[in-house]
CSV table of C-alpha atoms in Angstrom, one decimal:
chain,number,residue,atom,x,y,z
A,1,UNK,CA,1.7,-13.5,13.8
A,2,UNK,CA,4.6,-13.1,11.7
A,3,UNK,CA,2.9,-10.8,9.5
A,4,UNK,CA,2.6,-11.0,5.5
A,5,UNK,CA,5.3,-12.9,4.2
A,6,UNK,CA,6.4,-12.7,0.4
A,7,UNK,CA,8.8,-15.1,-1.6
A,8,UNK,CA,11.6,-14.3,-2.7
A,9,UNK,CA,13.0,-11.4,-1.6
A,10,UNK,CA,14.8,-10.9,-5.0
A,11,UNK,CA,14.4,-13.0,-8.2
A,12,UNK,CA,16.3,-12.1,-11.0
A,13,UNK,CA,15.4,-14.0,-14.6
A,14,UNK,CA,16.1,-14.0,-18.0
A,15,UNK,CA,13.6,-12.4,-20.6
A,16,UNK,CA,11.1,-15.5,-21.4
A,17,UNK,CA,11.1,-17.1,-18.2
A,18,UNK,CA,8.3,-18.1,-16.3
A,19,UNK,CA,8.8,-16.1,-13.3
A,20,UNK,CA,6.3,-17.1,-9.8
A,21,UNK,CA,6.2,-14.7,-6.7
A,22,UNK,CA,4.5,-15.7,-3.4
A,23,UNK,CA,2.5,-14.3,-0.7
A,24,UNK,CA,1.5,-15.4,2.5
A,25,UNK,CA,-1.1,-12.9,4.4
A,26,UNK,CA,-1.5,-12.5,8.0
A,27,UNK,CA,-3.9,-15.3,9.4
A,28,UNK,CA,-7.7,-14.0,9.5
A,29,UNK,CA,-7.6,-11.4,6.8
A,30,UNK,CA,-10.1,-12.1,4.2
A,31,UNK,CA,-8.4,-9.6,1.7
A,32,UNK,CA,-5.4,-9.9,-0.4
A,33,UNK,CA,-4.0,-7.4,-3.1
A,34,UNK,CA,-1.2,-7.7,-5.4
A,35,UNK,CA,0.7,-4.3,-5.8
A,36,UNK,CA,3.6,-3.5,-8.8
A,37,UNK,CA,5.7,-0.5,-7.8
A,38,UNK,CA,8.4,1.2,-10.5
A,39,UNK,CA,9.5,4.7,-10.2
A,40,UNK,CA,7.8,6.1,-13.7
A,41,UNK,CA,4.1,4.6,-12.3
A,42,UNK,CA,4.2,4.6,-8.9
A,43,UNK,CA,2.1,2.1,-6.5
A,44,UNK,CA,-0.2,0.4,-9.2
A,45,UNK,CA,-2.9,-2.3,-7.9
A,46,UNK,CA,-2.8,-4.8,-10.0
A,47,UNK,CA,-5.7,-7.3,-8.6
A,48,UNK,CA,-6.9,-8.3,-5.2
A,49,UNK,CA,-9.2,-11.1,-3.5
A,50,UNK,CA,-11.9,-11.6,-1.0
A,51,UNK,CA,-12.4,-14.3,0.8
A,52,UNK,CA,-9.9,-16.3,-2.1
A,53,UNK,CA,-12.2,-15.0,-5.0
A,54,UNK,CA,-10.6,-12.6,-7.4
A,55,UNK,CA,-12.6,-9.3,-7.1
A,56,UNK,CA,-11.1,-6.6,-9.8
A,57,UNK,CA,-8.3,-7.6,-11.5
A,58,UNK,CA,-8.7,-4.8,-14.6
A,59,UNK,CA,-5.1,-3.7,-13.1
A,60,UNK,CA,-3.5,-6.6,-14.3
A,61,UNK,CA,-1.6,-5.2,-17.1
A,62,UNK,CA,-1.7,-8.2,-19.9
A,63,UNK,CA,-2.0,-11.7,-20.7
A,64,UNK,CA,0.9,-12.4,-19.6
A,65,UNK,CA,0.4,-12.1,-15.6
A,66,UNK,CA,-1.8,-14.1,-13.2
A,67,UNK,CA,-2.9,-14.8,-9.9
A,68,UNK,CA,-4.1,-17.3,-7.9
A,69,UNK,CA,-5.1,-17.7,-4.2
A,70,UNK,CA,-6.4,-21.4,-3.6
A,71,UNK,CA,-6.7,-21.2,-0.2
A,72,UNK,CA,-6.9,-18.2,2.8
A,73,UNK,CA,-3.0,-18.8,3.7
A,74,UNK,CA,-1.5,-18.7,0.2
A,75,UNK,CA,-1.6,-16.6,-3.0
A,76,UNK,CA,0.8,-16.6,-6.4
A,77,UNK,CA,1.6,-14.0,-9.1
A,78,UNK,CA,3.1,-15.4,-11.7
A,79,UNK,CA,4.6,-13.9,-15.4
A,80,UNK,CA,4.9,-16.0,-18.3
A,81,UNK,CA,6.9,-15.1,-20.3
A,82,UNK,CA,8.6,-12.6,-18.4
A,83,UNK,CA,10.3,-9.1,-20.0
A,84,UNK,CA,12.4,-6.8,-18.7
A,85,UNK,CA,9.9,-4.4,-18.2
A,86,UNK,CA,8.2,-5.9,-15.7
A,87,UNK,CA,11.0,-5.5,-13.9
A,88,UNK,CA,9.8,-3.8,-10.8
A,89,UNK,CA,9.1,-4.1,-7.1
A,90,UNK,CA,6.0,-6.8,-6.6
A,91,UNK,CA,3.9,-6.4,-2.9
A,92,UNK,CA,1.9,-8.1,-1.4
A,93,UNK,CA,-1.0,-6.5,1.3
A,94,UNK,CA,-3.6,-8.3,3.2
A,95,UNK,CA,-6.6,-6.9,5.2
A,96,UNK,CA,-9.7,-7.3,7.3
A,97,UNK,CA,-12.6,-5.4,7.3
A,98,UNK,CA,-15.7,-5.3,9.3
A,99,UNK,CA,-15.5,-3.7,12.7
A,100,UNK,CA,-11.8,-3.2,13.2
A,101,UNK,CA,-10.0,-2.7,10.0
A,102,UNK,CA,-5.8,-3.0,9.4
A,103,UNK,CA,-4.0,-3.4,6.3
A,104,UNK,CA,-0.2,-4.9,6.3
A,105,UNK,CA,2.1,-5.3,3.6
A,106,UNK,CA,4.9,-7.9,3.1
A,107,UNK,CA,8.4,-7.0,2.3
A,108,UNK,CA,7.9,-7.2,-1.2
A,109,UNK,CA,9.6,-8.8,-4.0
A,110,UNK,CA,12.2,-7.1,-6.2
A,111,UNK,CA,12.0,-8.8,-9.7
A,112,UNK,CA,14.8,-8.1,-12.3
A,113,UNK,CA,14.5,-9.2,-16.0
A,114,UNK,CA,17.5,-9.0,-17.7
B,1,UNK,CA,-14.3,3.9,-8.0
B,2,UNK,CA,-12.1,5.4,-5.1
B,3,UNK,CA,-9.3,7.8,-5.5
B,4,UNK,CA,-6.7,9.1,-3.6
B,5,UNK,CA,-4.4,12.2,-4.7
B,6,UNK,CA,-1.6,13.8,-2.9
B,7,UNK,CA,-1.1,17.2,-4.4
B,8,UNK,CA,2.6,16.8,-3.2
B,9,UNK,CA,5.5,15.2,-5.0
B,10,UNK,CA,7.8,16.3,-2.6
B,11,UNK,CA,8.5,18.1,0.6
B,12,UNK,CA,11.4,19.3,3.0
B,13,UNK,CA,11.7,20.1,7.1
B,14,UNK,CA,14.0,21.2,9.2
B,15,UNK,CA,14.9,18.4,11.7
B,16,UNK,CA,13.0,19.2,14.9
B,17,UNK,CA,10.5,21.4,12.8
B,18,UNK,CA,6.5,20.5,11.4
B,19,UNK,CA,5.9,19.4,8.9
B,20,UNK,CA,2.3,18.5,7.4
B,21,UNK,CA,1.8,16.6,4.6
B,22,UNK,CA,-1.8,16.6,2.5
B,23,UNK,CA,-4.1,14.2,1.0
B,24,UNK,CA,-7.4,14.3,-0.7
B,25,UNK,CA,-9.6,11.2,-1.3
B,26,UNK,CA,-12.6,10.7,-2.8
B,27,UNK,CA,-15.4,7.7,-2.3
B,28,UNK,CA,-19.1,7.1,-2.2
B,29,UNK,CA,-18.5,5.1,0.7
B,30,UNK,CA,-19.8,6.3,4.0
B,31,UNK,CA,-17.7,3.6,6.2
B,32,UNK,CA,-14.2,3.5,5.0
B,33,UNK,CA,-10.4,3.5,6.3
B,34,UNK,CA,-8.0,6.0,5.7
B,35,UNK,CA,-4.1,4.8,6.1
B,36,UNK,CA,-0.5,6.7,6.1
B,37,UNK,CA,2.0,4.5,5.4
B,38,UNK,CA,5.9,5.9,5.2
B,39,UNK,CA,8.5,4.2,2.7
B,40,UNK,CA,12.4,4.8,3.5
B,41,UNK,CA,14.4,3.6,1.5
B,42,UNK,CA,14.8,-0.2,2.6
B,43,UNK,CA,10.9,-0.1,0.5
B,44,UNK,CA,8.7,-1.6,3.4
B,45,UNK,CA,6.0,-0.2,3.5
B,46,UNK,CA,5.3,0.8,7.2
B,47,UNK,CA,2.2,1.4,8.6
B,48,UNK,CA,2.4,5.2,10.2
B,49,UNK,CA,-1.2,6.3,11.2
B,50,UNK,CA,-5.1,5.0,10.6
B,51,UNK,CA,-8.2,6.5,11.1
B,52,UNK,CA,-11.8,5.4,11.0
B,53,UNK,CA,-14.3,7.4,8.8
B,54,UNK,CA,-16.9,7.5,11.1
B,55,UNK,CA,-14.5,8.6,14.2
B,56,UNK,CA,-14.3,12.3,14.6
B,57,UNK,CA,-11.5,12.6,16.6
B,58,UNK,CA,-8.0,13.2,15.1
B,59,UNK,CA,-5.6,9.8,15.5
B,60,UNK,CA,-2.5,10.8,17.0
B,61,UNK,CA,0.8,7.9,17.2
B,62,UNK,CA,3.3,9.9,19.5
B,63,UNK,CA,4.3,12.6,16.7
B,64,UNK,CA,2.0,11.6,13.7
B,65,UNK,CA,-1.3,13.4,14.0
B,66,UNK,CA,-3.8,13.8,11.3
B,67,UNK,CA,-6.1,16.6,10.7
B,68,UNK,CA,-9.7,14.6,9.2
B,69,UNK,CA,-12.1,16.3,7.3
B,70,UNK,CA,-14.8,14.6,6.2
B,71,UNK,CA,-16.9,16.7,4.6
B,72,UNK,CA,-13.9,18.2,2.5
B,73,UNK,CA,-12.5,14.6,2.3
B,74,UNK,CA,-9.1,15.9,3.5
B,75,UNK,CA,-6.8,13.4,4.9
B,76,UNK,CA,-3.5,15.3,6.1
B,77,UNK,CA,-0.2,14.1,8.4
B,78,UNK,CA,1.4,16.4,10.7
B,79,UNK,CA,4.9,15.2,11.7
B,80,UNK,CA,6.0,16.8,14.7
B,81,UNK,CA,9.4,17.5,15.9
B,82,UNK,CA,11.1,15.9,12.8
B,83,UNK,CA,14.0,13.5,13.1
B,84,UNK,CA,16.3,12.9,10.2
B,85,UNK,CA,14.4,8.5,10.7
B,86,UNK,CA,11.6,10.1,9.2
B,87,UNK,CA,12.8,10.9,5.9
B,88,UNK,CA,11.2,8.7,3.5
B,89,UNK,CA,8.2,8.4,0.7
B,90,UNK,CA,4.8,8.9,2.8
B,91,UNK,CA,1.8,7.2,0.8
B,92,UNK,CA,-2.0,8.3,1.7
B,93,UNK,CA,-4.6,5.4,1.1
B,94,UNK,CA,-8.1,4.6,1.6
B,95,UNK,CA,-9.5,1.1,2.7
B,96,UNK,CA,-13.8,0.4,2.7
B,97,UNK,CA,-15.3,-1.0,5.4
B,98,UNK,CA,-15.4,-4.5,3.7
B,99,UNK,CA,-11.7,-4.7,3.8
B,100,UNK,CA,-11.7,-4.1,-0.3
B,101,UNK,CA,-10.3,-1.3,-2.6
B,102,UNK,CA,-7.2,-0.6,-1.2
B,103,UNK,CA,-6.2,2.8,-3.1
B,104,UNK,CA,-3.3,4.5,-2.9
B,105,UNK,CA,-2.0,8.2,-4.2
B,106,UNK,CA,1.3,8.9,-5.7
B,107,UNK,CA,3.2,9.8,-2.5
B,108,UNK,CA,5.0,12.8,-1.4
B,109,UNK,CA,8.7,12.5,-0.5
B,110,UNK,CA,9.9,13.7,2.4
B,111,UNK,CA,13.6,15.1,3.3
B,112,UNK,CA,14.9,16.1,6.4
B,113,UNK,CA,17.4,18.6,6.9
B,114,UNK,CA,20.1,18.6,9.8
């Protein structure tokens, strides 16, 4: 497996803009999380899935952000309208539980508002 | 709710010294995960060390040990004979058995010193 795979690597925007980041996770995890990463707060979950259903998502800091996972292979995080502070480092982690349990993140996205 | 806290913001070693960084948790869990992951500065998030709750012997990967205490819900890395590769941010997480509530603490970040 080519483990969990996030899109773009870097997306830089202008304030306003509708801004969509991807995620792939790793084929039989039933978990996926959504992580935002600045250097003032740190590692901050902002929601995650189970099984494609959204689970806790009281991390998501406004309106303004969503997520979506419409099927086990695929989930977006997307900003609309985008501002500069949200500018940030966006990953992605998937997992499996039950038994035997590993956690994997992708290479995360760096997203710049100017 | 699960919470994880490293006591830690940063730490230093002498290259070919020890080196043990510490983690507390807490969870009403009785099945759960606990995860290091290290951080250089390329930002993947690397997967160091896991251990299973209801294991009671230490994980070991070459020169990552951990020291596990349940009952105290301590969580600590030992880095043995330090190399200047391992110089990074180390992040201390817990996982439940389900696969769900993926919680990280604030890090600790390590230097190494020639």
């Amino acid at each position: 497996d080519a483990g969990v795979i996030q899109s773009p690597r870097h997306e830089v925007t202008e304030m306003g803009q509708e801004v969509t980041l991807r995620c792939k996770p790793i084929s039989g995890h039933n978990s996926l999380f959504w992580y935002r990463q600045t250097m003032m707060r740190g590692l901050e979950l902002l929601i995650y899935f189970n099984n494609n259903v959204p689970i806790d998502d009281s991390g998501m800091p406004e309106d303004r952000f969503s997520a979506k996972m419409p099927n086990a292979s695929f989930s977006t995080l997307k900003i609309q309208p985008s501002e500069p502070r949200d500018s940030a480092v966006y990953f992605c982690a998937s997992t499996t539980g039950l038994r035997y349990t590993e956690a994997f993140f992708g290479q995360g996205t760096r997203l710049t508002v100017v | 709710a699960q919470t994880v806290t490293q006591s830690q913001p940063e730490m230093s070693v002498q290259e070919a010294e020890t080196v043990t960084l510490s983690c507390t948790y807490d969870t009403s869990e009785s099945d759960y995960y606990l995860f290091w992951y290290k951080q250089p500065p390329s930002r993947q998030m690397i997967l160091v060390i896991r251990q299973e709750a209801y294991k009671q012997q230490n994980a070991t990967e070459n020169r990552f040990s951990v020291n596990f205490q349940k009952a105290a819900k301590s969580f600590s890395l030992k880095i043995s004979d330090s190399q200047l590769g391992d110089a990074a941010m180390y992040f201390c997480a817990s996982l439940d058995n389900y696969g769900q509530n993926f919680v990280f603490g604030p890090g600790t970040r390590l230097s190494v010193l020639p």
